[in-house]
mmCIF file of C-alpha atoms in Angstrom:
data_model
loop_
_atom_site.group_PDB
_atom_site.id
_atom_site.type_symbol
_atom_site.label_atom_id
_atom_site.label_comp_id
_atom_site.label_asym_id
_atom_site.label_seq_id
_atom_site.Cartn_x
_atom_site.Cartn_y
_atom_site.Cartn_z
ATOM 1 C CA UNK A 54 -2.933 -0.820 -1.165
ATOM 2 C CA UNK A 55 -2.530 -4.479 -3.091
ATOM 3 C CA UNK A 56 -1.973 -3.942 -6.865
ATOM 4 C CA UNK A 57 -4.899 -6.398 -7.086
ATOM 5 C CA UNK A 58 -8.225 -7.212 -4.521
ATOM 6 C CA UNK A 59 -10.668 -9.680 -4.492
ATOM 7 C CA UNK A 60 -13.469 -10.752 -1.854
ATOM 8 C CA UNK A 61 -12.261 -12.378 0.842
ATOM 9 C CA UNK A 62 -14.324 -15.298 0.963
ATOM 10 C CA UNK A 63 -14.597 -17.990 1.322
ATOM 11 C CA UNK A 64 -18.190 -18.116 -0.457
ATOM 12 C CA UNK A 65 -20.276 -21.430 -0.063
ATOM 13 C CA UNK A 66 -23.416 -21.743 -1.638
ATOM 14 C CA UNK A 67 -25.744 -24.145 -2.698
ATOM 15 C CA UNK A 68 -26.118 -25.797 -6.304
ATOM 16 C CA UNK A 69 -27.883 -24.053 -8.523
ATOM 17 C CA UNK A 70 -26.804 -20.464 -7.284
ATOM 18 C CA UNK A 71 -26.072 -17.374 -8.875
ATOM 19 C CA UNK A 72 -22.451 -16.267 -7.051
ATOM 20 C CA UNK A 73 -20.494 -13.101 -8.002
ATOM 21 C CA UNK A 74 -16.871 -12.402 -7.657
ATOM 22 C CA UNK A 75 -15.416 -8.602 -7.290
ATOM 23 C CA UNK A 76 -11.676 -7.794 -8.127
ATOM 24 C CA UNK A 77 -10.183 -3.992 -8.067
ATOM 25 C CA UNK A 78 -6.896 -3.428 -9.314
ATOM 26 C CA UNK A 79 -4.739 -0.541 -8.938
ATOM 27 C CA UNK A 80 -2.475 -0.019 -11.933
ATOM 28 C CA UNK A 81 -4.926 2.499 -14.356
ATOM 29 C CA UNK A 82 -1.932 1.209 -16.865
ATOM 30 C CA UNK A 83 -2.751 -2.357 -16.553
ATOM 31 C CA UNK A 84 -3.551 -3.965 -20.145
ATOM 32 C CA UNK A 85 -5.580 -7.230 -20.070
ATOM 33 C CA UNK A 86 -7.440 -9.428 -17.713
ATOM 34 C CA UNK A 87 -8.267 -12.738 -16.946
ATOM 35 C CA UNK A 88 -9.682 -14.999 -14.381
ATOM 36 C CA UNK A 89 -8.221 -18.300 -13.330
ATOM 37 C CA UNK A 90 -9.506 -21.087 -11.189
ATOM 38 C CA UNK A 91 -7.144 -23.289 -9.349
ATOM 39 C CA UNK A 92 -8.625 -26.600 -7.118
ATOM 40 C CA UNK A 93 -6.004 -27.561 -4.219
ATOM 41 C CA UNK A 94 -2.813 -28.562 -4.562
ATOM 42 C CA UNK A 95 -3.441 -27.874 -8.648
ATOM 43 C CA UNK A 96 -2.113 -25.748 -11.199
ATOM 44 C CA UNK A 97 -4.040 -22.361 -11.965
ATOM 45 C CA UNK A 98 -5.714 -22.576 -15.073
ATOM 46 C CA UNK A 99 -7.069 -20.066 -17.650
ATOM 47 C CA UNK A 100 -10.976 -19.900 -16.755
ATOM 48 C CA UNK A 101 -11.256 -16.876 -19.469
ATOM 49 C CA UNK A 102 -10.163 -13.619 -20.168
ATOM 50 C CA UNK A 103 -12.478 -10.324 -19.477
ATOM 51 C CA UNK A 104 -12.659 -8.134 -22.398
ATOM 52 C CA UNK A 105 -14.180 -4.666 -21.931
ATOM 53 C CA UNK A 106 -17.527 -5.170 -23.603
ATOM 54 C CA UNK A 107 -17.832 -8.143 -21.364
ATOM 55 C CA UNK A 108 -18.266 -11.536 -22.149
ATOM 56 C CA UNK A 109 -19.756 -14.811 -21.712
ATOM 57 C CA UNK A 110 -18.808 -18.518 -21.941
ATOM 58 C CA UNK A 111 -21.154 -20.536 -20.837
ATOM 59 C CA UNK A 112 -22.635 -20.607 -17.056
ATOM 60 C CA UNK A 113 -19.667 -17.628 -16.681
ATOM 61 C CA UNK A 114 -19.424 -13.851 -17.397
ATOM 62 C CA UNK A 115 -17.210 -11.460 -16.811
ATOM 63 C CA UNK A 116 -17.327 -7.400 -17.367
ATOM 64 C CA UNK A 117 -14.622 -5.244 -16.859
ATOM 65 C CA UNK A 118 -15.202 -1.362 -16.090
ATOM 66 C CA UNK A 119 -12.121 0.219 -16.857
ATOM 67 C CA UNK A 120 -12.672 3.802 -15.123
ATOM 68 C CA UNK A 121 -13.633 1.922 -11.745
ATOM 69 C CA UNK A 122 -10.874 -0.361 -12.168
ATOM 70 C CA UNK A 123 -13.265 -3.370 -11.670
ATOM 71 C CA UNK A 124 -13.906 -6.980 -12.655
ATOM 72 C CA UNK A 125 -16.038 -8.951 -11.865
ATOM 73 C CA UNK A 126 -17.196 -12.818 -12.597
ATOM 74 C CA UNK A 127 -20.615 -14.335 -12.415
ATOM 75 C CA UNK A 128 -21.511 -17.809 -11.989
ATOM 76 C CA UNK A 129 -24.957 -18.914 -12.980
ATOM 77 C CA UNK A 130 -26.457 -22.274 -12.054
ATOM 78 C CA UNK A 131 -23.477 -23.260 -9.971
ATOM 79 C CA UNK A 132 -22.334 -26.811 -10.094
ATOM 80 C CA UNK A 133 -20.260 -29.025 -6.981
ATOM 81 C CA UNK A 134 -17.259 -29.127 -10.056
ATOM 82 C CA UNK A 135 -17.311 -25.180 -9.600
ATOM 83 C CA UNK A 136 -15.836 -25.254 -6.194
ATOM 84 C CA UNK A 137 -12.431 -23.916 -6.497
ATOM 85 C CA UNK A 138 -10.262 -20.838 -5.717
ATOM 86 C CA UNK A 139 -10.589 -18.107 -8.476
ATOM 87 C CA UNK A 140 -8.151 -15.620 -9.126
ATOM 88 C CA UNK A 141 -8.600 -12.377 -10.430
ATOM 89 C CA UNK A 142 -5.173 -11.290 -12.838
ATOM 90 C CA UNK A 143 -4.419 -8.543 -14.335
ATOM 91 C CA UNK A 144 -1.412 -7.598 -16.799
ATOM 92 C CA UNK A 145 0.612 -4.844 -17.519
ATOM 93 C CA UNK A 146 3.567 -4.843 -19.669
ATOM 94 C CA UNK A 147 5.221 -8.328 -19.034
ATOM 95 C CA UNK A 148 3.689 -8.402 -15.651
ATOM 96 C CA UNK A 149 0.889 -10.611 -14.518
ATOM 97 C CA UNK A 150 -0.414 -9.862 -11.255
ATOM 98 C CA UNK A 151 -2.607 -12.445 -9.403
ATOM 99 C CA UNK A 152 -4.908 -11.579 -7.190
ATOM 100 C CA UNK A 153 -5.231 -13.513 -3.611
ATOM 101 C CA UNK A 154 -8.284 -15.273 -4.618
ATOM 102 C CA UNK A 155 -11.753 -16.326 -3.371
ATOM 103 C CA UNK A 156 -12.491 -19.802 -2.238
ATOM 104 C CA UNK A 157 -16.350 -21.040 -3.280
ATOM 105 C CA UNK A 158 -17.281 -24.128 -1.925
ATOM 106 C CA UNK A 159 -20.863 -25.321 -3.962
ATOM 107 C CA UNK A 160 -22.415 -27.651 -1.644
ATOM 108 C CA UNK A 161 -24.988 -30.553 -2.412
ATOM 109 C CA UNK B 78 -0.519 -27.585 -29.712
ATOM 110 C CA UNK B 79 2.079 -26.220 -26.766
ATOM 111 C CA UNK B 80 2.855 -27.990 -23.824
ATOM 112 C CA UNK B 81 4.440 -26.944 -20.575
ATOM 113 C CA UNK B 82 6.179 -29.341 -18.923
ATOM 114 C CA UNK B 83 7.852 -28.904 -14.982
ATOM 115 C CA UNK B 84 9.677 -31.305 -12.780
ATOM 116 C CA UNK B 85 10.020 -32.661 -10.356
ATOM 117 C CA UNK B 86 6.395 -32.709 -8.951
ATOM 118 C CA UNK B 87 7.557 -32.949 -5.201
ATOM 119 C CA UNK B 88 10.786 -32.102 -3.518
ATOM 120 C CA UNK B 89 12.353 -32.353 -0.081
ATOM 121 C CA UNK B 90 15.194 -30.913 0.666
ATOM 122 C CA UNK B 91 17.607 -30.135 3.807
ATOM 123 C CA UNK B 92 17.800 -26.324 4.678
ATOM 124 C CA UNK B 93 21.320 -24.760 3.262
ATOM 125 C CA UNK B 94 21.134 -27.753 0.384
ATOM 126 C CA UNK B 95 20.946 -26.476 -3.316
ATOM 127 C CA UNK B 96 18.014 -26.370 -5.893
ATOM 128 C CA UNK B 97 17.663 -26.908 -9.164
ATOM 129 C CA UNK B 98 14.259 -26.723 -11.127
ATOM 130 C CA UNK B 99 13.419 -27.055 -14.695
ATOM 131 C CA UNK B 100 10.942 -25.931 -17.286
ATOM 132 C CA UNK B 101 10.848 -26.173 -20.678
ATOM 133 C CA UNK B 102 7.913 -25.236 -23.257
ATOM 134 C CA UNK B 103 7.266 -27.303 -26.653
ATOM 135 C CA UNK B 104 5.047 -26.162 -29.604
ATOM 136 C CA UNK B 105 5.788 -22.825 -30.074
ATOM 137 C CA UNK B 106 9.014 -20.229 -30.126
ATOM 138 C CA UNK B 107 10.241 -16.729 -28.072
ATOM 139 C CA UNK B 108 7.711 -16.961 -25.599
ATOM 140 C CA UNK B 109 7.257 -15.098 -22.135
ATOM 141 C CA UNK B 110 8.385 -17.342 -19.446
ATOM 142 C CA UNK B 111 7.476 -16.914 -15.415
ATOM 143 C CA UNK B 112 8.659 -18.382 -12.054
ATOM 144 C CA UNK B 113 5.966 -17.948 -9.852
ATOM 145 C CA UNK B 114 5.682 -19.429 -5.903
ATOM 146 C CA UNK B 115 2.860 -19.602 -3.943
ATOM 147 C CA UNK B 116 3.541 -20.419 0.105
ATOM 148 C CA UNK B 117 0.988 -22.305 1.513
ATOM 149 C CA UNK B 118 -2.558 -20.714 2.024
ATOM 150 C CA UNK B 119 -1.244 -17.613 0.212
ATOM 151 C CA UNK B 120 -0.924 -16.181 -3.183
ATOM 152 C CA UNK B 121 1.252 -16.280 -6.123
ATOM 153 C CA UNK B 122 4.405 -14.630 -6.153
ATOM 154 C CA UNK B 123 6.141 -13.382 -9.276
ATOM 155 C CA UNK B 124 9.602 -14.385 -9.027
ATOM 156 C CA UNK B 125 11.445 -13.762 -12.198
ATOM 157 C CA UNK B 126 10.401 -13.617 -15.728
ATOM 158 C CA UNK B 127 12.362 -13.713 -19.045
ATOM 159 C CA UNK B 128 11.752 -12.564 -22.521
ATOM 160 C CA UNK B 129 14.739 -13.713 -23.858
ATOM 161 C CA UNK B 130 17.409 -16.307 -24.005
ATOM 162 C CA UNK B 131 19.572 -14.920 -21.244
ATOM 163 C CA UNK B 132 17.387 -11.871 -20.119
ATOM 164 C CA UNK B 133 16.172 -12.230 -16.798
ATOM 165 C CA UNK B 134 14.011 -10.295 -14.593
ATOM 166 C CA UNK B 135 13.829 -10.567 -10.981
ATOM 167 C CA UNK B 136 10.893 -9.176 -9.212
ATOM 168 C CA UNK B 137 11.990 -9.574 -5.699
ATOM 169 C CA UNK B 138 15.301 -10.046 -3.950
ATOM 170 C CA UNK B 139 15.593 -13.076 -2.631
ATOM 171 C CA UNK B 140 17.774 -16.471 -2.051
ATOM 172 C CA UNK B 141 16.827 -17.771 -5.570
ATOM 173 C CA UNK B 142 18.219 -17.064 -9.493
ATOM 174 C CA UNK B 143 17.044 -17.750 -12.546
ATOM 175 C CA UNK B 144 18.354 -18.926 -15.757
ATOM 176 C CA UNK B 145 17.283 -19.434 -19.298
ATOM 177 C CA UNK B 146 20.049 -20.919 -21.530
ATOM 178 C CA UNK B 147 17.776 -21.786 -24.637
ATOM 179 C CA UNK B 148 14.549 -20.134 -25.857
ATOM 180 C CA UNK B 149 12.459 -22.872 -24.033
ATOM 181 C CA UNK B 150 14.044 -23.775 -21.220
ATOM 182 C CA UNK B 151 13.611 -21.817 -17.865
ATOM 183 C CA UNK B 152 15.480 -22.930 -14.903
ATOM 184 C CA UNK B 153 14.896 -21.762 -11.227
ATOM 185 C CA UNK B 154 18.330 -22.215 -8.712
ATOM 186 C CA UNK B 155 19.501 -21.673 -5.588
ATOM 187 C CA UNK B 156 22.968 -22.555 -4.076
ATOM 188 C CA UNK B 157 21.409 -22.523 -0.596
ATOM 189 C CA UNK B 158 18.016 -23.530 0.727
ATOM 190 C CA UNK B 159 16.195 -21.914 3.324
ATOM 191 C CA UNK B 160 13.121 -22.672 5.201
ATOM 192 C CA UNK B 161 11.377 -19.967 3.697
ATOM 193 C CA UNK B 162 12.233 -21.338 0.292
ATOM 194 C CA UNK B 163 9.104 -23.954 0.994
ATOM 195 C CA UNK B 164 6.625 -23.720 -1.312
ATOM 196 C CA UNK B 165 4.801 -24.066 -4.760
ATOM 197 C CA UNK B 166 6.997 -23.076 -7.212
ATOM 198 C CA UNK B 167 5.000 -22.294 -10.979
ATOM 199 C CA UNK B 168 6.406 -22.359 -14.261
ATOM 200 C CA UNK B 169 4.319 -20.336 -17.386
ATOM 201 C CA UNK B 170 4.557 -19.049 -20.499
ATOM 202 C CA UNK B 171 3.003 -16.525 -22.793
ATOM 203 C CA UNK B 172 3.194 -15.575 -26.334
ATOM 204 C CA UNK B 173 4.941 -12.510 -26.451
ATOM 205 C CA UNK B 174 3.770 -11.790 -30.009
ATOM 206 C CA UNK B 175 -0.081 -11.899 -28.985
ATOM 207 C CA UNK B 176 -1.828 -9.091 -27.437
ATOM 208 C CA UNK B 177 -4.138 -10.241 -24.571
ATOM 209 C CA UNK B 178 -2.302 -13.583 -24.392
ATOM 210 C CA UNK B 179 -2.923 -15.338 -20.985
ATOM 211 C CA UNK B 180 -0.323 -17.102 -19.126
ATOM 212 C CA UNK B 181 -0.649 -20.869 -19.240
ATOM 213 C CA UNK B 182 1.025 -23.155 -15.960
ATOM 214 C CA UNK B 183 3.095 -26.128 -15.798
ATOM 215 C CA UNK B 184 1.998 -28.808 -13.253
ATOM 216 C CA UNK B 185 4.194 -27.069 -10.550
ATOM 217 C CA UNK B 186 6.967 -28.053 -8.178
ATOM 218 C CA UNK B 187 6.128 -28.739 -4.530
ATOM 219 C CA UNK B 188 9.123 -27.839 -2.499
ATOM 220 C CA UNK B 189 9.478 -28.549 0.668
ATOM 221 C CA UNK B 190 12.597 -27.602 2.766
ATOM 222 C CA UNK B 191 13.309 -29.090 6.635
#
């Protein structure tokens, strides 16, 4: 089994959608978690972390169920700048384990 | 503010040449750093990381090294290139002294080997 797992993808939807992401990770020890978005040929960068109350910035939430081993990411009112890849990444000591990421395509 | 900064951007090299990559990390002191590569259409791959000047972790065996001589300097080698070596190699950082710190990525190094 992969330390992390995400949907396969890849998701395309139309603006305006509502799209969910699902991650499951593996490591019950793992300590924080984040989710990145990276656009082709690009850099991953920091979309936000996922803390276990959940939280919200912006169009974006994430919630994190600990005893499932679950994350997931939610995308209201998607916008054609949203399509991307987004990983899933979880840490454990110095480790930071990426998921293999779902590709959204928001379409016009 | 911190800054990441990776070079060179692009990179072609003949198989069984050598490699030499650099990172270094401005605006802020002891942090995490991470070699990452991602092959093409796949995911990232933790390479080595280091917590310390000189302390290196490698996470899988493979034709590459790592050094760190100074506390913000990271440097990814290898004496002999192969095809397989191809790739997006990723530079990061973290602060080590901040619980729930994310990683943050330089611009990356896009290596290709024929």
């Amino acid at each position: 089994r992969k330390e992390v797992e995400q949907d396969p993808g890849p998701f395309n939807v139309p603006e305006g959608a509502t799209v969910a992401f699902n991650c499951t990770y593996s490591n019950s020890a793992s300590q924080s978690f984040f989710w990145y978005r990276q656009d082709c040929r690009k850099e991953p960068k920091l979309l936000m972390s996922v803390y276990s109350s959940g939280n919200e910035d912006g169009r974006f939430t994430a919630q994190l169920n600990r005893a499932s081993q679950y994350i997931s990411l939610l995308i209201r009112d998607s916008k054609l700048s949203d399509s991307a890849t987004y990983l899933c990444v979880v840490n454990y000591g110095q480790n930071f384990v990426f998921g293999p990421g779902t590709r959204l395509s928001v379409l016009p | 503010s911190q800054t990441i900064h990776q070079w060179p951007a692009t990179l072609v090299q003949p198989v069984g040449s050598p490699l030499s990559l650099e990172c270094t990390v401005e605006g802020t002191s002891n942090p995490n750093l991470y070699w990452y590569r991602q092959a093409a259409g796949r995911g990232l791959q933790l390479l080595f990381y280091s917590v310390g000047i000189g302390q290196i972790s490698s996470e899988v065996p493979q034709n590459l090294s790592a050094s760190r001589p100074q506390d913000r300097q990271f440097i990814l080698s290898s004496k002999k290139l192969l095809l397989s070596d191809s790739g997006f190699y990723l530079c990061a950082w973290k602060n080590r002294g901040t619980y729930n710190s994310p990683l943050h990525f330089g611009n990356g190094t896009r290596l290709t080997v024929t």
